Short mmCIF file of N, CA and C and ligand atoms in Angstrom, two decimals:
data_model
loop_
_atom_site.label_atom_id
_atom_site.label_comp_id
_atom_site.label_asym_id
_atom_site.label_seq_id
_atom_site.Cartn_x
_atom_site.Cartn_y
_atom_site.Cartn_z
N UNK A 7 0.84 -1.20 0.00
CA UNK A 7 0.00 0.00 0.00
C UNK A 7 0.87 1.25 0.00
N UNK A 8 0.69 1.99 -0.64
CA UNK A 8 1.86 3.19 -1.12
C UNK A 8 0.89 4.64 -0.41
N UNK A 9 1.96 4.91 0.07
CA UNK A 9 1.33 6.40 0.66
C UNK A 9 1.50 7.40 -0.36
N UNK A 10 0.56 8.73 0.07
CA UNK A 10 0.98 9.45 -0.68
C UNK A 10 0.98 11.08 0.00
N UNK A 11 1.84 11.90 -0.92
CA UNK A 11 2.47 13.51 -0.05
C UNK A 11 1.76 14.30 -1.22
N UNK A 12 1.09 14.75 -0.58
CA UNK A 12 1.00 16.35 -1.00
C UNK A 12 1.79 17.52 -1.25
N UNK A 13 2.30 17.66 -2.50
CA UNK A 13 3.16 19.17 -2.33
C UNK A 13 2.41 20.31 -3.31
N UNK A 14 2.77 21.11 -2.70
CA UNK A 14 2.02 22.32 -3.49
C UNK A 14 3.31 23.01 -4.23
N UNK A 15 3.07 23.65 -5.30
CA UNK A 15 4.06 24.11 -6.18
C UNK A 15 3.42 26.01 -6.49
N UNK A 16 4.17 27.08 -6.54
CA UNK A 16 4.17 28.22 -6.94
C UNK A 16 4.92 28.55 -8.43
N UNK A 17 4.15 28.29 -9.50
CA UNK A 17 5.03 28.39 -10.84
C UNK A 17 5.75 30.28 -11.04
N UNK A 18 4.89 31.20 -10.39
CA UNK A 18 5.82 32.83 -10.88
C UNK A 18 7.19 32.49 -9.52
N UNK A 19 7.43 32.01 -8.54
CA UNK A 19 8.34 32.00 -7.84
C UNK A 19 9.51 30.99 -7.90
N UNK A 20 8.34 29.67 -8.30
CA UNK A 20 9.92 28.18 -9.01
C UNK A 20 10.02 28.17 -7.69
N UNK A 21 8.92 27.45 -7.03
CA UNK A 21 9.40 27.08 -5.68
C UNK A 21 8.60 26.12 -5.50
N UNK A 22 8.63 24.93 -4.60
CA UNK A 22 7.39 23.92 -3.90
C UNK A 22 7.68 23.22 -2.58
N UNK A 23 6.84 23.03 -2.09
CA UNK A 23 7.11 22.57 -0.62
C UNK A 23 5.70 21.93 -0.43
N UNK A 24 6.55 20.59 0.75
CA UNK A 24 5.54 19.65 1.12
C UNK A 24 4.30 20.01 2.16
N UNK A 25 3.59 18.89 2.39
CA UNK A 25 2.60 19.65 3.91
C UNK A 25 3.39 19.48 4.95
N UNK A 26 4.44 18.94 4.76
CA UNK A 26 5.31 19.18 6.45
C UNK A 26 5.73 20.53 6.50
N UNK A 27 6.32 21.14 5.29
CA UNK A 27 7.07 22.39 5.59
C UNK A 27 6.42 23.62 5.51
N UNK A 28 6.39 24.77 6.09
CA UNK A 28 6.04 25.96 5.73
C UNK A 28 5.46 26.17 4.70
N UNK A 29 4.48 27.45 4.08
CA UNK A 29 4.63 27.26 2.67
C UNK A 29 5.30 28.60 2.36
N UNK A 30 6.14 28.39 1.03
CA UNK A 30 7.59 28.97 0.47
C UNK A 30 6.74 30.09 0.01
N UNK A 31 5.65 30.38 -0.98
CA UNK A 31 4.75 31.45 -1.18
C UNK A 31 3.56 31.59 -0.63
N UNK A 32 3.65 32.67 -0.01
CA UNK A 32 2.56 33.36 0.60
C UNK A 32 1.61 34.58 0.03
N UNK A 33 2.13 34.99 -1.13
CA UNK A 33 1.15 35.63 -1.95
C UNK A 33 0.24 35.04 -2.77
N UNK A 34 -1.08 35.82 -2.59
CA UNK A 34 -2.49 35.32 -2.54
C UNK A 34 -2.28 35.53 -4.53
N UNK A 35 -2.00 36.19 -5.20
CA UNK A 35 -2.02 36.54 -6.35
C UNK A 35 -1.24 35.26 -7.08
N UNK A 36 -0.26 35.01 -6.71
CA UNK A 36 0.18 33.57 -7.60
C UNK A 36 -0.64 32.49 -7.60
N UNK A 37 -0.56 31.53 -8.64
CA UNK A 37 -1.12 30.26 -9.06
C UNK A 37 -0.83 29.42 -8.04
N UNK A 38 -1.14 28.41 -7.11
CA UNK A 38 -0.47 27.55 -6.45
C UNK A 38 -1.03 26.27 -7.06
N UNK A 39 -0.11 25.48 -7.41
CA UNK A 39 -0.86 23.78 -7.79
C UNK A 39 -0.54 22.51 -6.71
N UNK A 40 -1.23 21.89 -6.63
CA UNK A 40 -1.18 20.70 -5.55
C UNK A 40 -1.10 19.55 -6.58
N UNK A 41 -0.32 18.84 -6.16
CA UNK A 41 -0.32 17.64 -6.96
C UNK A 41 -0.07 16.69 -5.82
N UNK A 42 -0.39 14.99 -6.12
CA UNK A 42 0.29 14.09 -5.35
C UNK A 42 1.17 13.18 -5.71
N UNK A 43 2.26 12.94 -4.48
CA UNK A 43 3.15 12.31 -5.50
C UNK A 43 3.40 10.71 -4.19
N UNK A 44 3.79 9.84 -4.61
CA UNK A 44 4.15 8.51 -3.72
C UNK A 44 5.16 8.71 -2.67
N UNK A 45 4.74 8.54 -1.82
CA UNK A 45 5.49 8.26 -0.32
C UNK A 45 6.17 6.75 -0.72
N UNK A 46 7.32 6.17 -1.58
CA UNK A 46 7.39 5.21 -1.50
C UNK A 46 8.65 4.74 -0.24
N UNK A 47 8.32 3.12 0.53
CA UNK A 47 9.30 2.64 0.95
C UNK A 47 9.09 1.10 0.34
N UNK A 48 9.47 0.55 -1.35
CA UNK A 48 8.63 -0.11 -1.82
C UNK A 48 9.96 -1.21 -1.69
N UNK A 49 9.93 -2.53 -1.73
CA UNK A 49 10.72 -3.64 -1.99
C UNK A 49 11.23 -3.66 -3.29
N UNK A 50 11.99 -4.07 -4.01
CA UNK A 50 12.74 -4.27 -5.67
C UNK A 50 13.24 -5.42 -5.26
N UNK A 51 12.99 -6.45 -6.28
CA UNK A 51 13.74 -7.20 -7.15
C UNK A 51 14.02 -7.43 -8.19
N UNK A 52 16.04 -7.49 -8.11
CA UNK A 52 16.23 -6.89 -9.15
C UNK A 52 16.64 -8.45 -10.24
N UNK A 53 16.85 -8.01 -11.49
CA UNK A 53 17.05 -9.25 -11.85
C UNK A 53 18.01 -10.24 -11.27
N UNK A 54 17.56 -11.45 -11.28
CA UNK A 54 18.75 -12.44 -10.59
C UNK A 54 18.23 -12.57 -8.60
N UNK A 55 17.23 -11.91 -8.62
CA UNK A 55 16.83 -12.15 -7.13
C UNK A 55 17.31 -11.41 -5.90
N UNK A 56 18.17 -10.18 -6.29
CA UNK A 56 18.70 -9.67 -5.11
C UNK A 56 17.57 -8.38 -4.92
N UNK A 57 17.59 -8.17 -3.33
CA UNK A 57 16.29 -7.23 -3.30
C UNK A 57 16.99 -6.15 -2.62
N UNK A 58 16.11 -5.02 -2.80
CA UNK A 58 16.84 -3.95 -2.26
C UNK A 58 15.19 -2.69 -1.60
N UNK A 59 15.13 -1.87 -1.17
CA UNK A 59 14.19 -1.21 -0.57
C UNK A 59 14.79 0.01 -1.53
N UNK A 60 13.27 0.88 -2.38
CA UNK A 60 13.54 1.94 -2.93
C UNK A 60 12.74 2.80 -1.90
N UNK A 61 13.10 4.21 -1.77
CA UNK A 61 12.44 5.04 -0.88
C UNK A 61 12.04 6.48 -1.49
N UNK A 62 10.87 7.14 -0.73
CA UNK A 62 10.74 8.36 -0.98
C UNK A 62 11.35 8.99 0.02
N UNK A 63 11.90 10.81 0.29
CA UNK A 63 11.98 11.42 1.32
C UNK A 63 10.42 11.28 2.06
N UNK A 64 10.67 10.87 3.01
CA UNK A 64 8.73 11.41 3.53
C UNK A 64 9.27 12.38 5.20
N UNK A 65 8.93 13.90 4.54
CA UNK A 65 9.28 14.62 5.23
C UNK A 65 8.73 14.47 6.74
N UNK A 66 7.42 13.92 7.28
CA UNK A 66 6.67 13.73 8.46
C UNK A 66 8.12 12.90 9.12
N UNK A 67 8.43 12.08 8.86
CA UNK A 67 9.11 11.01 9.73
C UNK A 67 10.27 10.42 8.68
N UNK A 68 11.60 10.71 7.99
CA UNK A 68 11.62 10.04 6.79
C UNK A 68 12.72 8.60 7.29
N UNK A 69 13.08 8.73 8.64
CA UNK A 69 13.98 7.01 9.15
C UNK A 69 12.94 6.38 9.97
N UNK A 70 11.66 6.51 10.15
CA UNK A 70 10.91 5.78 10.59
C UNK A 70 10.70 4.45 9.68
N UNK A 71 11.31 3.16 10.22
CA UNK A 71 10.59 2.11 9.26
C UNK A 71 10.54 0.59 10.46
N UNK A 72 10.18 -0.18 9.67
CA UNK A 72 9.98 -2.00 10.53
C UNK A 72 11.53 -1.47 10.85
N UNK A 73 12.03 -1.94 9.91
CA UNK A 73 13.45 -2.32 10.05
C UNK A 73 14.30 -1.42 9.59
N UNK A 74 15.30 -0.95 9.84
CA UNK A 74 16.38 0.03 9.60
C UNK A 74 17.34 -0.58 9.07
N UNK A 75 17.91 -0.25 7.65
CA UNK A 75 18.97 -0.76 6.56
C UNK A 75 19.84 -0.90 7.05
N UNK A 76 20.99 -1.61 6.69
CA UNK A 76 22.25 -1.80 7.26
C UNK A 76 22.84 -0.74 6.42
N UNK A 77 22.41 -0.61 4.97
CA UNK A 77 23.24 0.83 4.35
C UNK A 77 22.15 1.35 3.49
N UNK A 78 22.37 2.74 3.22
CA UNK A 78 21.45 3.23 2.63
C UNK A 78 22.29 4.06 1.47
N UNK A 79 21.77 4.21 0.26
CA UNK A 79 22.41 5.13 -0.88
C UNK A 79 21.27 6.00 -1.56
N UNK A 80 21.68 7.47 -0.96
CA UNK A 80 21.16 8.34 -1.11
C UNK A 80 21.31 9.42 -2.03
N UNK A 81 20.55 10.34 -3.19
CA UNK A 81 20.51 10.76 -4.29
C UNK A 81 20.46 12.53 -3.71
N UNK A 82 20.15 12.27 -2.83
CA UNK A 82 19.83 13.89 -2.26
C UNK A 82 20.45 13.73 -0.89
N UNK A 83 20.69 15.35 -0.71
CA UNK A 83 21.17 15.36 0.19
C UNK A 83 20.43 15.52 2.03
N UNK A 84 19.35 16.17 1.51
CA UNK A 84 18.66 16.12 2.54
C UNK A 84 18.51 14.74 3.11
N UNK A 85 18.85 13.81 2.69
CA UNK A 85 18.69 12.29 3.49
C UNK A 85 19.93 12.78 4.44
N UNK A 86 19.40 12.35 5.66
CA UNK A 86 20.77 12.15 7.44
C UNK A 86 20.46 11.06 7.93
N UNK A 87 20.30 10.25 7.86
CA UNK A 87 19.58 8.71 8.35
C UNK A 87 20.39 8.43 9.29
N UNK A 88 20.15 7.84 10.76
CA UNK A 88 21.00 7.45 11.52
C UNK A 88 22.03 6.18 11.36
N UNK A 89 21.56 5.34 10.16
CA UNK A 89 22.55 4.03 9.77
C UNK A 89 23.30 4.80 8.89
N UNK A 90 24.58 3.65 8.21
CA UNK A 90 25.41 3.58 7.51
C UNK A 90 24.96 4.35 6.44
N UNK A 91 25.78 4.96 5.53
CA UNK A 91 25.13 5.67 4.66
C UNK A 91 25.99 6.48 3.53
N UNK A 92 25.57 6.72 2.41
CA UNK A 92 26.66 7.46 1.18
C UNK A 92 25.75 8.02 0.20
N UNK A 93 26.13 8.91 -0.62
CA UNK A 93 25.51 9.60 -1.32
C UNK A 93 25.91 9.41 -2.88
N UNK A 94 25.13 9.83 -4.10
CA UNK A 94 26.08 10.12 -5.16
C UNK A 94 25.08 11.24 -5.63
N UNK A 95 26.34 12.30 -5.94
CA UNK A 95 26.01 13.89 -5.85
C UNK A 95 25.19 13.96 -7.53
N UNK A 96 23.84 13.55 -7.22
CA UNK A 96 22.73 13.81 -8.37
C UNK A 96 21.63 15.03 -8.60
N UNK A 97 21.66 15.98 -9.46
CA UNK A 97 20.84 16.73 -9.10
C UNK A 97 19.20 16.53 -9.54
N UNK A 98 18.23 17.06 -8.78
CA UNK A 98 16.56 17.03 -9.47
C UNK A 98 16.23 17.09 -10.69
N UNK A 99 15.55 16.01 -11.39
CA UNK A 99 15.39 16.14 -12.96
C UNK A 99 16.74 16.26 -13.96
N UNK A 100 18.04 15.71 -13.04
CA UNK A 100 19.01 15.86 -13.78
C UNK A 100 19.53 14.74 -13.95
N UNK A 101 20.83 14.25 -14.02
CA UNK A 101 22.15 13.13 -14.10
C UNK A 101 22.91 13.60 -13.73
N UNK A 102 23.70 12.20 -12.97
CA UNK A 102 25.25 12.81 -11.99
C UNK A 102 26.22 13.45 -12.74
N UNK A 103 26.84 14.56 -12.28
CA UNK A 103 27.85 14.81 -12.91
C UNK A 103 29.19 14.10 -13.35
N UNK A 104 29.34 13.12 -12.54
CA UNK A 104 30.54 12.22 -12.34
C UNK A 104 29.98 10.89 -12.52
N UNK A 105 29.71 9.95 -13.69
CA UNK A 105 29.07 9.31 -13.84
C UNK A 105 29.87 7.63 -13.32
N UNK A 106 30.92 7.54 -13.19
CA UNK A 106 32.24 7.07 -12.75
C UNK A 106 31.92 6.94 -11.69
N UNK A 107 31.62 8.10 -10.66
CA UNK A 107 31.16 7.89 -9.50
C UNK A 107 30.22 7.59 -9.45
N UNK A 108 29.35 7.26 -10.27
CA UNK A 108 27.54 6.71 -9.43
C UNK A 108 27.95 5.98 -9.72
N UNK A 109 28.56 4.91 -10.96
CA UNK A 109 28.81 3.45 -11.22
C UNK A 109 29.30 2.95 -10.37
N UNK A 110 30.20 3.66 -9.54
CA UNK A 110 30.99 2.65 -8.40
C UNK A 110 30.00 2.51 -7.38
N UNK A 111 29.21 3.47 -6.81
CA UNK A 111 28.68 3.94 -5.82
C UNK A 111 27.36 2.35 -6.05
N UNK A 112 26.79 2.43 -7.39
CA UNK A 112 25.61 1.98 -7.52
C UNK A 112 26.23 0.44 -7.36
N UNK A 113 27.21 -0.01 -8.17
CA UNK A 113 28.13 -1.26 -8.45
C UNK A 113 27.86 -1.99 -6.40
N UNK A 114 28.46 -0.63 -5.79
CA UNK A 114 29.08 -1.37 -4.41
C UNK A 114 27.77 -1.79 -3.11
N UNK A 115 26.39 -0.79 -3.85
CA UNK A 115 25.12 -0.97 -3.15
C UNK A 115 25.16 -2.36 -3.78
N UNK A 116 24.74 -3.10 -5.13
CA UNK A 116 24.60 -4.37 -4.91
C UNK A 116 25.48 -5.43 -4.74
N UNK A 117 26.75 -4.75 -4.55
CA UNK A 117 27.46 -6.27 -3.79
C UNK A 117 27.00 -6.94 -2.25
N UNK A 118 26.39 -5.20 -1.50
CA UNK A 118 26.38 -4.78 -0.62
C UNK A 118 24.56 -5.81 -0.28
N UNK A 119 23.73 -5.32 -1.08
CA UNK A 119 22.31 -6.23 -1.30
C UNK A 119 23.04 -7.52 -1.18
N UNK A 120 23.52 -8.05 -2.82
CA UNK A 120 23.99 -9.46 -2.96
C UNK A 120 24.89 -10.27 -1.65
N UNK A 121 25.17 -10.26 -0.90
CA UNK A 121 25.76 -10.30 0.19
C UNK A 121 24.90 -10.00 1.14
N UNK A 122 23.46 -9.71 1.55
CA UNK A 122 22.80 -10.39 2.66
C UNK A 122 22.59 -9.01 3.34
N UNK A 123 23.34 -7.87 2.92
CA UNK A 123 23.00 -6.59 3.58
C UNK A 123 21.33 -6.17 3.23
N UNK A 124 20.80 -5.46 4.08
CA UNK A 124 19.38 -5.09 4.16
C UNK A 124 19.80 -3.35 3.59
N UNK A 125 19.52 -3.27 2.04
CA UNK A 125 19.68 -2.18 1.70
C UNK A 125 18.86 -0.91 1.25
N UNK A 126 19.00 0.34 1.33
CA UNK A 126 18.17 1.05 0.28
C UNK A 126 18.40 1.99 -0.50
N UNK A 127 17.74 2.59 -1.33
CA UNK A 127 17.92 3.58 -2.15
C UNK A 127 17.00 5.00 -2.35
N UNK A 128 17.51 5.75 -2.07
CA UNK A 128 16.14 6.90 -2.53
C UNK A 128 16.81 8.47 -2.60
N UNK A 129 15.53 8.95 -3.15
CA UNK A 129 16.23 10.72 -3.79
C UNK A 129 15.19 11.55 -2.61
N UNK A 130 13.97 12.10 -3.76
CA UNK A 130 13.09 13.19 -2.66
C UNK A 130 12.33 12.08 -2.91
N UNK A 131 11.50 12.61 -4.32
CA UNK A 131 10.45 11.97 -4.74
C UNK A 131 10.45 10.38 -4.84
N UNK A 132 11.44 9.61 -5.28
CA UNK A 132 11.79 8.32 -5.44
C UNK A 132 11.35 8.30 -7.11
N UNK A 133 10.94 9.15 -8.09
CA UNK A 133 10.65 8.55 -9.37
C UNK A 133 11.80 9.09 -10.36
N UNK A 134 12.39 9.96 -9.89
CA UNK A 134 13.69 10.36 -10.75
C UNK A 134 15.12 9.54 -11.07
N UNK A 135 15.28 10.49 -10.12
CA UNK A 135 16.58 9.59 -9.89
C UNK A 135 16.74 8.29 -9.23
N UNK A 136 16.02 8.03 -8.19
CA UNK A 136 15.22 6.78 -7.78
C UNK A 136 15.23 5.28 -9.29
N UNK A 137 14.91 6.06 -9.43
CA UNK A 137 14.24 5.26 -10.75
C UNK A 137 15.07 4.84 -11.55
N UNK A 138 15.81 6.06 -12.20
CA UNK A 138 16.81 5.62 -12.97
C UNK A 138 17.87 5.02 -12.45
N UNK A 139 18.48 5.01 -11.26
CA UNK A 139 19.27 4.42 -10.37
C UNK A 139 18.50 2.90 -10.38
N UNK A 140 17.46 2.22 -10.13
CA UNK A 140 16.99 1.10 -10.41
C UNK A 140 17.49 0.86 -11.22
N UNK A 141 16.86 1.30 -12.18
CA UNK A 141 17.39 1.22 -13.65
C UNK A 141 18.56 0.57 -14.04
N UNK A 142 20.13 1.36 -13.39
CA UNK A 142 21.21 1.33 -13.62
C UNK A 142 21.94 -0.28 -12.86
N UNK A 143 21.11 -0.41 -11.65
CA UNK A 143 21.07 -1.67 -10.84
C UNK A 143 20.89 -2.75 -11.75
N UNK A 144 19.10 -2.60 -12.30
CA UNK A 144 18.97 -3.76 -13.01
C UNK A 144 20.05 -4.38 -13.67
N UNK A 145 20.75 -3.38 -14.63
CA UNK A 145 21.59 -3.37 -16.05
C UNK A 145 22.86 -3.91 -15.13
N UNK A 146 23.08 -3.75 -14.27
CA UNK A 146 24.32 -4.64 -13.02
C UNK A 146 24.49 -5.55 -12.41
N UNK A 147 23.22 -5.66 -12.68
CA UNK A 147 22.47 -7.47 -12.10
C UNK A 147 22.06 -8.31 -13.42
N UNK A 148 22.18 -7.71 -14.97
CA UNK A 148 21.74 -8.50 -15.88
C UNK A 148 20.88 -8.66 -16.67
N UNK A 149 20.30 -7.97 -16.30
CA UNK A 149 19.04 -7.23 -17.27
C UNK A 149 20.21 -5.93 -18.82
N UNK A 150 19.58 -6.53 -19.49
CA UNK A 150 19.83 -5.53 -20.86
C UNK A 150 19.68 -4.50 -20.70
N UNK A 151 20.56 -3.24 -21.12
CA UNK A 151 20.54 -1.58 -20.94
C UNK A 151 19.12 -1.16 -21.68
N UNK A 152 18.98 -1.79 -22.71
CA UNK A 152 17.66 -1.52 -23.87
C UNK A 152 16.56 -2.14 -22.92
N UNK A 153 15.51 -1.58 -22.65
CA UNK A 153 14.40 -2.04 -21.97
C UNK A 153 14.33 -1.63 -20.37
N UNK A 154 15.99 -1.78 -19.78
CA UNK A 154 15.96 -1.16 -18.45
C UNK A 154 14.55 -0.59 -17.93
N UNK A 155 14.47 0.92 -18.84
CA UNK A 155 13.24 1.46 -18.26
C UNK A 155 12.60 1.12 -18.17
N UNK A 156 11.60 0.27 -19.29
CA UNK A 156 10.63 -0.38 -19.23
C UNK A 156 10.52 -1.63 -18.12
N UNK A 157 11.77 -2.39 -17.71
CA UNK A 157 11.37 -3.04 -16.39
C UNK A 157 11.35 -2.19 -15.30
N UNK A 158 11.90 -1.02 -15.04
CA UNK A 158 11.51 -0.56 -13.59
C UNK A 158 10.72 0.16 -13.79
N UNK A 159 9.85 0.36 -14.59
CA UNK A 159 8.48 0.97 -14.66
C UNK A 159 7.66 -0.06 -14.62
N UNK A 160 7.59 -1.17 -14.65
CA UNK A 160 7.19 -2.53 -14.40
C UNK A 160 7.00 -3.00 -12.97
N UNK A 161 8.53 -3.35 -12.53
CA UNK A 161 9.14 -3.72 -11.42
C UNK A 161 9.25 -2.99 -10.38
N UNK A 162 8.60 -1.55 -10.45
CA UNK A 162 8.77 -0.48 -9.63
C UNK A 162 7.92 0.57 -9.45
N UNK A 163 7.74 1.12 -10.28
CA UNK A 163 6.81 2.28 -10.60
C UNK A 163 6.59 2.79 -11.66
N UNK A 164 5.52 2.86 -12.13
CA UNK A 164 5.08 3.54 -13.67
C UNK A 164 5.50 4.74 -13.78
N UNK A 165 5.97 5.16 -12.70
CA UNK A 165 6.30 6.67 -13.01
C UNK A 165 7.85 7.02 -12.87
N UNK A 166 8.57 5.63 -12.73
CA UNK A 166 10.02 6.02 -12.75
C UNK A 166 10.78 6.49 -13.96
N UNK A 167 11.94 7.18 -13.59
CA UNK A 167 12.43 7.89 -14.67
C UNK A 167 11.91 9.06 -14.95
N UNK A 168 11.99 9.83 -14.93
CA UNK A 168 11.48 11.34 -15.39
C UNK A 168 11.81 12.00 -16.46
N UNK A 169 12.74 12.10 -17.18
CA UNK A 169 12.95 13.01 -18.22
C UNK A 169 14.42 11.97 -18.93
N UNK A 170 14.05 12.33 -20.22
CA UNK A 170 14.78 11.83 -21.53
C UNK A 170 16.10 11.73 -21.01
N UNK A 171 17.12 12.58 -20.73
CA UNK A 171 18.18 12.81 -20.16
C UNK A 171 18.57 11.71 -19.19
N UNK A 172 17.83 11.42 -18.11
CA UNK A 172 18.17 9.90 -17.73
C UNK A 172 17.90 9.08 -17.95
N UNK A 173 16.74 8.96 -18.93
CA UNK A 173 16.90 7.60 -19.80
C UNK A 173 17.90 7.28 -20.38
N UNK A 174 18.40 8.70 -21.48
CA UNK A 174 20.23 8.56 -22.13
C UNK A 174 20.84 8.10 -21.19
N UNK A 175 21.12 8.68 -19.95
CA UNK A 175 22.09 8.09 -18.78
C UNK A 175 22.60 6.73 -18.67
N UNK A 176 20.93 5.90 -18.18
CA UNK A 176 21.29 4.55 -18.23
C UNK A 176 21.64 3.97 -19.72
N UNK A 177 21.90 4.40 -20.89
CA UNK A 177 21.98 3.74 -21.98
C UNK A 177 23.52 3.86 -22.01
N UNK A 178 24.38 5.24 -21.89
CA UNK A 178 25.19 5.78 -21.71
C UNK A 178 26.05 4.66 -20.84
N UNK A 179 25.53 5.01 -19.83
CA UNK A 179 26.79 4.70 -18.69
C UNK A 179 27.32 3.12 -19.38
N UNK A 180 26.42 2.22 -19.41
CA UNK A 180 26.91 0.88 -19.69
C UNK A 180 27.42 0.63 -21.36
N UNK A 181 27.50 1.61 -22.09
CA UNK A 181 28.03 1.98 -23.84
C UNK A 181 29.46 1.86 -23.95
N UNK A 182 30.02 2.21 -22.69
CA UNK A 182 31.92 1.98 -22.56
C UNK A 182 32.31 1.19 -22.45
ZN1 ZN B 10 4.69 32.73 -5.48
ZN1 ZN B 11 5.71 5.92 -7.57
#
């Protein structure tokens, strides 16, 4: 059962914020839009049987869970989780700059799964970079670069992946 967050967005300011936080515009004259987006803390398996926990930020509580990961690999920075933990420096609606570095980063989360560790993964939303990071997993575990998306939009969420640019990504990274 997938939760879900409310954020409201201000398009003349380019700002949005959740119902936990303040709200960023307070003038009555701008547009405000509400949309909802998934609170996910969802299970993955990836090809070949290794599982891993994908996550949303969920600003109310976001290290509240059953069980607490032995490591977690995080896309944003706002993740502070009290376990083990590493980042790879990705920006919103974008791709890592250092793509070298997410491969290692992503490479060492599933040795880290494959090996019995209780792992996870997540950005804000979980469908971006989230996603395409699945993505990049699958293609590391054995799954074909061609289709990637289409299994973790399958295997994960219909709404993973966000924009063209990280679709190229995962096609990219594994092309060398
Ligand atoms: Zn505004
Ligand atoms: Zn989703």
């Amino acid at each position: 059962m997938l939760k879900v967050l409310r954020v409201t967005s201000c398009a003349q300011c380019a700002v949005y914020w959740d119902e936990a936080e303040p709200a960023r515009c307070r003038n009555g004259d701008h547009q405000h839009r509400v949309h909802e987006t998934h609170l996910h803390l969802s299970p993955v398996v990836l090809p070949g049987g290794t599982q891993l926990t994908a996550a949303s930020f969920d600003p109310a509580g976001p290290y509240s869970r059953a069980r607490e990961p032995d490591y977690g690999l995080y896309l944003d920075r706002r993740w502070r989780p009290p376990w083990d933990h590493g980042y790879i420096d990705w920006p919103d609606f974008g791709v890592p700059a250092d793509s070298q570095a997410a491969a290692k980063a992503l490479k060492d989360l599933l040795e880290r799964a494959r090996s019995g560790q209780h792992t996870e993964v997540g950005c804000l939303g979980g469908h971006g970079r989230t996603g395409t990071a699945l993505a990049c997993l699958a293609v590391l575990a054995g799954h074909p670069a061609t289709g990637a998306v289409a299994w973790v939009r399958s295997s994960y969420c219909p709404e993973a992946v966000e924009t063209p640019g990280q679709e190229a990504f995962i096609t990219a990274l594994f092309s060398t």
